[in-house]
mmCIF file of C-alpha atoms and ligand atoms in Angstrom:
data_model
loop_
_atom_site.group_PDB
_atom_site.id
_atom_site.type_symbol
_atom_site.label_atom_id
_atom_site.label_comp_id
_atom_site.label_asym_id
_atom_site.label_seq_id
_atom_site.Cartn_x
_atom_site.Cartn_y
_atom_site.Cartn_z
ATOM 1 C CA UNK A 234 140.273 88.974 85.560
ATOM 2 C CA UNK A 235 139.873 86.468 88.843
ATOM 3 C CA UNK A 236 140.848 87.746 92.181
ATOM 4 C CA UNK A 237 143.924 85.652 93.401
ATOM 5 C CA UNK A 238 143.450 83.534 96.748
ATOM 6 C CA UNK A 239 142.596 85.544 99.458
ATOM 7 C CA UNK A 240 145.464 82.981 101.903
ATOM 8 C CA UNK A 241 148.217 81.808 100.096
ATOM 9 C CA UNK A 242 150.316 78.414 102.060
ATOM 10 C CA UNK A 243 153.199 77.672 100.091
ATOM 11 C CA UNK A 244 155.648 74.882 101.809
ATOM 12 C CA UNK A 245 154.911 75.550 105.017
ATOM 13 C CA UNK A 246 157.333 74.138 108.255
ATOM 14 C CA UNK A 247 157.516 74.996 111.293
ATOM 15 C CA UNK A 248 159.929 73.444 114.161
ATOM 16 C CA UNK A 249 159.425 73.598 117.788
ATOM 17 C CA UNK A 250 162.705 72.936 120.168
ATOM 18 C CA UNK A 251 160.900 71.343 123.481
ATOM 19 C CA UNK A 252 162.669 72.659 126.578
ATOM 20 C CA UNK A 253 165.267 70.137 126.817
ATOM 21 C CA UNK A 254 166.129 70.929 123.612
ATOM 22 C CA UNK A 255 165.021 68.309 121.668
ATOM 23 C CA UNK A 256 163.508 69.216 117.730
ATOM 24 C CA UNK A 257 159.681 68.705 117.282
ATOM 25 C CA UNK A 258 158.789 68.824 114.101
ATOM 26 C CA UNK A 259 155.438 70.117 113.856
ATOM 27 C CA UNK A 260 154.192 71.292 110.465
ATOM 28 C CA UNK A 261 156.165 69.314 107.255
ATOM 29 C CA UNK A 262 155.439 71.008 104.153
ATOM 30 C CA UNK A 263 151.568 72.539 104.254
ATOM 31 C CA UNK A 264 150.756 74.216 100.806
ATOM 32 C CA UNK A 265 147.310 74.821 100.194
ATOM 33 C CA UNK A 266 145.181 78.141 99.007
ATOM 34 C CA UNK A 267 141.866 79.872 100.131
ATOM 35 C CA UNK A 268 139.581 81.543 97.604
ATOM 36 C CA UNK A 269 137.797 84.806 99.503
ATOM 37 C CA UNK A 270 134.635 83.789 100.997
ATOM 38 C CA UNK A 271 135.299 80.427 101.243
ATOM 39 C CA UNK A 272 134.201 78.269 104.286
ATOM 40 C CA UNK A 273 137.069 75.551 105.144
ATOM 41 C CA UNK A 274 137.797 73.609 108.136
ATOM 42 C CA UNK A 275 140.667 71.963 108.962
ATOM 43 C CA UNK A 276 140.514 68.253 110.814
ATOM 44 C CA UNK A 277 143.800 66.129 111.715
ATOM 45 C CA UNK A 278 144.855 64.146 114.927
ATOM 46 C CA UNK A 279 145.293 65.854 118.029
ATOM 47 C CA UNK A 280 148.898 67.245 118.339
ATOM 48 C CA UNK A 281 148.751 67.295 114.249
ATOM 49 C CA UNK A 282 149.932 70.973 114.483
ATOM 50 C CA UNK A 283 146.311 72.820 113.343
ATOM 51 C CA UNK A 284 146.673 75.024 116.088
ATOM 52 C CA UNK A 285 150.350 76.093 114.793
ATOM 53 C CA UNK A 286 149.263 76.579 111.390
ATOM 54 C CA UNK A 287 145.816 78.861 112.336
ATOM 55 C CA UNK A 288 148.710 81.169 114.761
ATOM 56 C CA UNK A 289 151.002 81.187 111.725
ATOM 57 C CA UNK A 290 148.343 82.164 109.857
ATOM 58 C CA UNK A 291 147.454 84.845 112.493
ATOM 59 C CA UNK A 292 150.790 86.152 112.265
ATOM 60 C CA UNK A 293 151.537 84.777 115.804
ATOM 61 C CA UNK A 294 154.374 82.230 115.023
ATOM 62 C CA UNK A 295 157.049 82.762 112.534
ATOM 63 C CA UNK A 296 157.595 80.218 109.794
ATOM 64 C CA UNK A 297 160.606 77.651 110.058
ATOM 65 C CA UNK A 298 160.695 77.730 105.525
ATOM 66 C CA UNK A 299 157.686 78.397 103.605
ATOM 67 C CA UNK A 300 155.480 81.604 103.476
ATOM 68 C CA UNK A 301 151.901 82.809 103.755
ATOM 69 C CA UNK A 302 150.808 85.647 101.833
ATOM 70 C CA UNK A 303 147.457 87.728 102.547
ATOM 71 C CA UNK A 304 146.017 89.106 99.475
ATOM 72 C CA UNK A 305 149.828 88.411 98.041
ATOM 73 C CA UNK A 306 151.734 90.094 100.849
ATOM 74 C CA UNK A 307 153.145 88.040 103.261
ATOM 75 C CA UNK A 308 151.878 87.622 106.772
ATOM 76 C CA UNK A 309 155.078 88.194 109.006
ATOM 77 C CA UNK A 310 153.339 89.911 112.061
ATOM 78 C CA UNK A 311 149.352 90.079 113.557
ATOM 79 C CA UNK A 312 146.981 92.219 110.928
ATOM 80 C CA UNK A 313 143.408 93.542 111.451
ATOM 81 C CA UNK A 314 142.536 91.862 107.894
ATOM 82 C CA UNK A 315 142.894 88.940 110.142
ATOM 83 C CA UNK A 316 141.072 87.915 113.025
ATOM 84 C CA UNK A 317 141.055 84.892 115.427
ATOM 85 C CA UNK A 318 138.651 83.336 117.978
ATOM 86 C CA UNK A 319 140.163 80.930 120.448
ATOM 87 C CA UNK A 320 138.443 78.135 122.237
ATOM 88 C CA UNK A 321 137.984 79.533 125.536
ATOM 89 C CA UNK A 322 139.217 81.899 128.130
ATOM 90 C CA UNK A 323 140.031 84.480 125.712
ATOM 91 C CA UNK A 324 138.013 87.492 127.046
ATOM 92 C CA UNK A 325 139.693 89.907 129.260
ATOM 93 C CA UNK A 326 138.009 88.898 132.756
ATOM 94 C CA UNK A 327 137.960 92.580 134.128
ATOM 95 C CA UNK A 328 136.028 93.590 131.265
ATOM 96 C CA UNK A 329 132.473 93.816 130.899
ATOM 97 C CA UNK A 330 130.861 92.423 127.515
ATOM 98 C CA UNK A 331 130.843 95.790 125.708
ATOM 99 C CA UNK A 332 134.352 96.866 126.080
ATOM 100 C CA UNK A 333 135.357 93.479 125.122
ATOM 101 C CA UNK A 334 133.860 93.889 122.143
ATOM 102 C CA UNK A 335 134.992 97.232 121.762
ATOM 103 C CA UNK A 336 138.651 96.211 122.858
ATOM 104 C CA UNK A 337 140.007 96.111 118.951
ATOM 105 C CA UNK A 338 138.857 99.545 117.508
ATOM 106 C CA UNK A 339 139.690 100.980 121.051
ATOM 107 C CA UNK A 340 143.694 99.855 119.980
ATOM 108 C CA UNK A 341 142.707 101.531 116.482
ATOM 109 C CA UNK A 342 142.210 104.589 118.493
ATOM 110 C CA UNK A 343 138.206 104.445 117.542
ATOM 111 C CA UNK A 344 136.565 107.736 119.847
ATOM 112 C CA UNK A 345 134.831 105.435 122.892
ATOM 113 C CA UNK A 346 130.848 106.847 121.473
ATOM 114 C CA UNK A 347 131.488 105.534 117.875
ATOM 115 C CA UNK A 348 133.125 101.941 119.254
ATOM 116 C CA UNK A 349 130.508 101.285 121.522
ATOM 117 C CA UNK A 350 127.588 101.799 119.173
ATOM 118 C CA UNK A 351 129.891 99.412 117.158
ATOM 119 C CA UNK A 352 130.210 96.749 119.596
ATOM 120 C CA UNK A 353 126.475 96.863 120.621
ATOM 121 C CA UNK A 354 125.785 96.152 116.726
ATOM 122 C CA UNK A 355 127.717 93.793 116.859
ATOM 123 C CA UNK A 356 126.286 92.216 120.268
ATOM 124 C CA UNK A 357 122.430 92.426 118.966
ATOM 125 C CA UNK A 358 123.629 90.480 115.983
ATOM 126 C CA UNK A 359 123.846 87.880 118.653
ATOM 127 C CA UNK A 360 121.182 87.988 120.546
ATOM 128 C CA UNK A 361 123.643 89.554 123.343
ATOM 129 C CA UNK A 362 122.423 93.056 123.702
ATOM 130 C CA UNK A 363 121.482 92.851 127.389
ATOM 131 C CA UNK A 364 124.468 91.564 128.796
ATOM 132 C CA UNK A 365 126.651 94.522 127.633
ATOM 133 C CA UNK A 366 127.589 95.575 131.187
ATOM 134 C CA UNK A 367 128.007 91.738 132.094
ATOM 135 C CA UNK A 368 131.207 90.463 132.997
ATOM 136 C CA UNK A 369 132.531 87.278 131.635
ATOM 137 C CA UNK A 370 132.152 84.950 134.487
ATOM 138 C CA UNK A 371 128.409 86.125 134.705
ATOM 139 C CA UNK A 372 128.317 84.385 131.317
ATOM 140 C CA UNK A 373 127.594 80.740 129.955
ATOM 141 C CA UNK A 374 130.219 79.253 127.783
ATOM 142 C CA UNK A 375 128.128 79.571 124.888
ATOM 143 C CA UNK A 376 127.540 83.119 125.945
ATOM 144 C CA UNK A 377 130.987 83.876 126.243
ATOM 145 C CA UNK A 378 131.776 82.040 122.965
ATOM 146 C CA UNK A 379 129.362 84.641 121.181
ATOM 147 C CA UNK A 380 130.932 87.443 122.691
ATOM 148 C CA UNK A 381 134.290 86.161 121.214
ATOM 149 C CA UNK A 382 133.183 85.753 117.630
ATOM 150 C CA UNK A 383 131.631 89.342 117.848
ATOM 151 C CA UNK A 384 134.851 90.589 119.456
ATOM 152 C CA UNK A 385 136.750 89.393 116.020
ATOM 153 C CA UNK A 386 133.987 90.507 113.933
ATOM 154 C CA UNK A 387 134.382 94.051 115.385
ATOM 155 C CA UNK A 388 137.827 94.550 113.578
ATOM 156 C CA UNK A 389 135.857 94.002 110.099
ATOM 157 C CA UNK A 390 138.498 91.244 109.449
ATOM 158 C CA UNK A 391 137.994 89.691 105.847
ATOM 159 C CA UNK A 392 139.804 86.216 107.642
ATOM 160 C CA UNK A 393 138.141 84.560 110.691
ATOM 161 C CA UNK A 394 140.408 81.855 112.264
ATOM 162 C CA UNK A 395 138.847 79.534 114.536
ATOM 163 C CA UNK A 396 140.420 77.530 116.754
ATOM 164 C CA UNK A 397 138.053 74.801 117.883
ATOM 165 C CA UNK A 398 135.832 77.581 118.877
ATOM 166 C CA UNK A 399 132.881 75.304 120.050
ATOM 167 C CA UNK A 400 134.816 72.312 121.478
ATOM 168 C CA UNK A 401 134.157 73.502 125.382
ATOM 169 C CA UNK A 402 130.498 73.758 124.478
ATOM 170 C CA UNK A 403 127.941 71.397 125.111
ATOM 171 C CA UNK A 404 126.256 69.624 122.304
ATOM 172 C CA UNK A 405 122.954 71.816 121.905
ATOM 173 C CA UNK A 406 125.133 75.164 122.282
ATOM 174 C CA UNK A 407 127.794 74.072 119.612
ATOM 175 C CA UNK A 408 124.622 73.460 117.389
ATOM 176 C CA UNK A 409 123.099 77.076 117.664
ATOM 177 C CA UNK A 410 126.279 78.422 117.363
ATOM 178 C CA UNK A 411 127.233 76.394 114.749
ATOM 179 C CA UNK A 412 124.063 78.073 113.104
ATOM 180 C CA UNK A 413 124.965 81.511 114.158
ATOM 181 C CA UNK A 414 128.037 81.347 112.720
ATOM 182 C CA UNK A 415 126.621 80.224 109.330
ATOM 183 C CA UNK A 416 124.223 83.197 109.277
ATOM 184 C CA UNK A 417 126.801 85.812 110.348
ATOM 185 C CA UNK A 418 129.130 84.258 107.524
ATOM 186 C CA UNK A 419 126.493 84.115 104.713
ATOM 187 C CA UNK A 420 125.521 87.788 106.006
ATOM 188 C CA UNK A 421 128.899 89.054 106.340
ATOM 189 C CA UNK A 422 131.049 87.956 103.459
ATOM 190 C CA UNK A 423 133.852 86.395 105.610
ATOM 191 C CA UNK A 424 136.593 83.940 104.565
ATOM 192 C CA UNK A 425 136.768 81.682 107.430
ATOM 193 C CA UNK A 426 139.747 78.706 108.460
ATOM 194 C CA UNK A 427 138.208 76.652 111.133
ATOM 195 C CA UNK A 428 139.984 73.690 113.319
ATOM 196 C CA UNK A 429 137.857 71.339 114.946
ATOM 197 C CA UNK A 430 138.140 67.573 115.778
ATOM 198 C CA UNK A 431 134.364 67.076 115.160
ATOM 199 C CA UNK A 432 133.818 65.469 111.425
ATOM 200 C CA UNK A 433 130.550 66.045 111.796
ATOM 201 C CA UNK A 434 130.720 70.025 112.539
ATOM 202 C CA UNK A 435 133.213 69.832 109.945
ATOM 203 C CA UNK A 436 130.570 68.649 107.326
ATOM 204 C CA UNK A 437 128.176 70.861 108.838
ATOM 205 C CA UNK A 438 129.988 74.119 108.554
ATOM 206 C CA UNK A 439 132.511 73.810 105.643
ATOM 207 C CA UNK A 440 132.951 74.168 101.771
ATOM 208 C CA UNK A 441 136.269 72.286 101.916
ATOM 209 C CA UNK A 442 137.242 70.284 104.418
ATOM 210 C CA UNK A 443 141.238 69.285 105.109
ATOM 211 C CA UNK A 444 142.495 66.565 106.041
ATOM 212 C CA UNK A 445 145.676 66.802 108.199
ATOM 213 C CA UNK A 446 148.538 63.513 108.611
ATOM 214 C CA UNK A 447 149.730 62.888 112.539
ATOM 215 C CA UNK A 448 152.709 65.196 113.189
ATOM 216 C CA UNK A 449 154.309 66.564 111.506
ATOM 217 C CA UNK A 450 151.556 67.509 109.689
ATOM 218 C CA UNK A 451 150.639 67.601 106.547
ATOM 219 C CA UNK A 452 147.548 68.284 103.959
ATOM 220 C CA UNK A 453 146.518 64.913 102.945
ATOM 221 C CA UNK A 454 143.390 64.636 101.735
ATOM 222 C CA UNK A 455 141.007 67.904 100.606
ATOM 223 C CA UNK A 456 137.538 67.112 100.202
ATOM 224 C CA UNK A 457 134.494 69.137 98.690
ATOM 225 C CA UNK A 458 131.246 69.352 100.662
ATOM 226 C CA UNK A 459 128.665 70.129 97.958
ATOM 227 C CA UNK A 460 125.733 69.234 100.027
ATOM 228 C CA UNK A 461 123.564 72.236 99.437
ATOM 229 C CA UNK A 462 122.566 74.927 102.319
ATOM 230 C CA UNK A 463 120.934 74.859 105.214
ATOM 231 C CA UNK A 464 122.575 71.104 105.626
ATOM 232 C CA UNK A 465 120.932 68.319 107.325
ATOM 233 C CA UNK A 466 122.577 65.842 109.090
ATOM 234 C CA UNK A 467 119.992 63.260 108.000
ATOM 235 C CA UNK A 468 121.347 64.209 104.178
ATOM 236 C CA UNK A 469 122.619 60.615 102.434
ATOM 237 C CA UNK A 470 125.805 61.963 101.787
ATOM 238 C CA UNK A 471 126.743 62.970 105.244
ATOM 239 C CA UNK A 472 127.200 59.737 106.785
ATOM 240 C CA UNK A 473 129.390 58.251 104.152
ATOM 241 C CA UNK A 474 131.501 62.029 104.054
ATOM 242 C CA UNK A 475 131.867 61.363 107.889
ATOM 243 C CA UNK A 476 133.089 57.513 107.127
ATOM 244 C CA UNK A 477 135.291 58.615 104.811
ATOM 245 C CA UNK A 478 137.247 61.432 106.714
ATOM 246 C CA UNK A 479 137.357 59.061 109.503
ATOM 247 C CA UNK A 480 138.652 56.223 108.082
ATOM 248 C CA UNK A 481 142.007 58.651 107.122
ATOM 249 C CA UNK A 482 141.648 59.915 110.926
ATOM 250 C CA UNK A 483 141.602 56.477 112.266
ATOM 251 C CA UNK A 484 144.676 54.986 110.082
ATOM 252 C CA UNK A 485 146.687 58.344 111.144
ATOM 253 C CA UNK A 486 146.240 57.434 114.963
ATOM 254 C CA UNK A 487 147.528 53.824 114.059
ATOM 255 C CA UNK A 488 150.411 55.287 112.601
ATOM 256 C CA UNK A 489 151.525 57.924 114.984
ATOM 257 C CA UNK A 490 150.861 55.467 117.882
ATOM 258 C CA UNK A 491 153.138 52.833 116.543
ATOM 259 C CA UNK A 492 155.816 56.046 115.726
ATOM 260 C CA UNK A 493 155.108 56.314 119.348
ATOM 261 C CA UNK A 494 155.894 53.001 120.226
ATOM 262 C CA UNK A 495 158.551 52.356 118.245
ATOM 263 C CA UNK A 496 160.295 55.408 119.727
ATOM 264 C CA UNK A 497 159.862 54.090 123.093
ATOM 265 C CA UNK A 498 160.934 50.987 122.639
ATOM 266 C CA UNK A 499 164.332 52.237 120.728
ATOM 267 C CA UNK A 500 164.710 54.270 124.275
ATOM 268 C CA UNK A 501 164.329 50.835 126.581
HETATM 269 P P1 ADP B 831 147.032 70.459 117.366
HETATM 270 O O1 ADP B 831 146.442 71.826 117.390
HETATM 271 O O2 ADP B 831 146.850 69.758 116.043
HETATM 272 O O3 ADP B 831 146.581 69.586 118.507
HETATM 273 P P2 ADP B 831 149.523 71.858 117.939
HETATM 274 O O4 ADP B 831 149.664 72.782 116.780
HETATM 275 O O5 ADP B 831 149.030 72.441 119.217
HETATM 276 O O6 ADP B 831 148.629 70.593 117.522
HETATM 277 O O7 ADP B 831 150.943 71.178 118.231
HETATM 278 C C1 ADP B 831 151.685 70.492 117.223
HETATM 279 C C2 ADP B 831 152.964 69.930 117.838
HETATM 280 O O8 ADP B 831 153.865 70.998 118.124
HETATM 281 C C3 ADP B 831 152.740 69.207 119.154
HETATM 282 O O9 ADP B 831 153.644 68.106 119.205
HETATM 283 C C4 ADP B 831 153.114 70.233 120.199
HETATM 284 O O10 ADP B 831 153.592 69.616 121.380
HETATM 285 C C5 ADP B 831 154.206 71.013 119.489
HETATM 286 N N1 ADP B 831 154.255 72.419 119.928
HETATM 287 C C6 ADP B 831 153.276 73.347 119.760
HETATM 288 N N2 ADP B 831 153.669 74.545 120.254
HETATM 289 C C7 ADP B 831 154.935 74.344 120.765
HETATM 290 C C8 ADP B 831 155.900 75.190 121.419
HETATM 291 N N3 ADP B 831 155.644 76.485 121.625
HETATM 292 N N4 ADP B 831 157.069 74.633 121.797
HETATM 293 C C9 ADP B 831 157.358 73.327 121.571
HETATM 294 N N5 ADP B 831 156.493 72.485 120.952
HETATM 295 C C10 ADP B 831 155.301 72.973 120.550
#
């Protein structure tokens, strides 16, 4: 017997109201499923709606129609199963590193001995051991970026979402912990959906890569990176991956900016 999909999309919308009331249709019909273990990012125009599919996912927004189902139960509210890593600012400031870390089993009611020797696990498994009684500001971005992931990781979630996790950091940082990442996923058995902008990190990181339309969005193109692992960028089939996915990227803008346009000029 197979194992179903670990995330199950089927016909996802979702619509916004903006606060004067007007509809924004964000999401338009997302179906798509994600085998356990696998590695997929997710890469669309800016305002595509990736961000409102990863919270849906997360249990954080409700759908409009459509469902997502977890192991075939459907997601209506946040789950442990399911973890998520923002982009930034998403540690608790008057926390130091550990109890960061240790913030998720402490809401699981985990006795404070047995979640700290958790979190520091979790912290030497990034190199982050001796800042445990830091406090985020003492911390670099990609610092603090590390202490996120391990933060999710210390739920045991079988689904990491990642919300442009990297996109603050600068270009060496995003690289070794774009590596990081790989090791802790290879290590740890995690499924993982991750949004980024970056084609290139996208190539880099993923077993499938989607394609998202300009809002509202939709899945429309869903490519296979079979370059084998450890990748190299200098790899032949990176460049014309990269041309590819950003060839659909490019002819999206067009389109939404003419929408945009058009719009405008039906309003002068
Ligand atoms: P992306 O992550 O691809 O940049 P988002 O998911 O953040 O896009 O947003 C998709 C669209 O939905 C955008 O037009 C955005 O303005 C709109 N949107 C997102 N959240 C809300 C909200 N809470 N209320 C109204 N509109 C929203």
């Amino acid at each position: 017997m197979t194992a179903g999909p670990i995330l199950s999309i089927e016909a996802l919308r979702k619509d916004f109201r903006t606060n004067n009331g007007a509809p924004v249709e964000a999401l338009a019909g997302v179906t798509f499923d994600i085998p356990e273990n696998d590695f997929v990012c997710i890469v669309g125009p800016s305002g595509c709606g990736k961000s409102t599919l990863l919270r849906m996912v997360a249990g954080l927004e409700t759908a409009t129609a459509g469902r997502i189902d977890y192991r075939g139960e459907m997601v209506s509210r946040p789950r442990k199963e399911i973890g998520m890593v923002f982009q930034e600012y998403s540690l608790l400031p008057w926390r130091h590193v550990l109890d960061n870390v240790a913030l998720g089993p402490e809401f699981l009611g985990t006795p404070r001995a047995r979640r700290e020797a958790k979190a520091m696990e979790y912290l030497r498994l990034v190199g982050m051991e001796d800042f445990s009684r830091a406090f985020p500001h003492e911390l670099s971005g990609g610092m603090r970026q590390r202490v996120a992931i391990v933060r999710a990781l210390a739920n045991d979630p079988d689904v990491l979402l990642m919300d442009e996790p990297f996109g603050a950091l600068d270009a060496h940082t995003r690289i070794l912990l774009q590596k990081e990442l790989l090791r802790i996923w290879e290590n740890h058995r995690k499924t993982i959906l991750f949004v980024t902008h970056g084609v290139d990190e996208a190539i880099y990181l993923a077993d499938r890569i989607m394609v998202m339309s300009a809002r509202p969005g939709r899945i429309l193109d869903v490519i296979d990176v079979t370059m084998e692992r450890p990748r190299v960028r200098a790899h032949p089939s990176y460049g014309p991956l990269a041309e590819r996915i950003l060839a659909i990227l490019e002819q999206e803008a067009a389109a939404s900016f003419r929408d945009t346009a058009a719009a405008q000029h039906g309003q002068d």
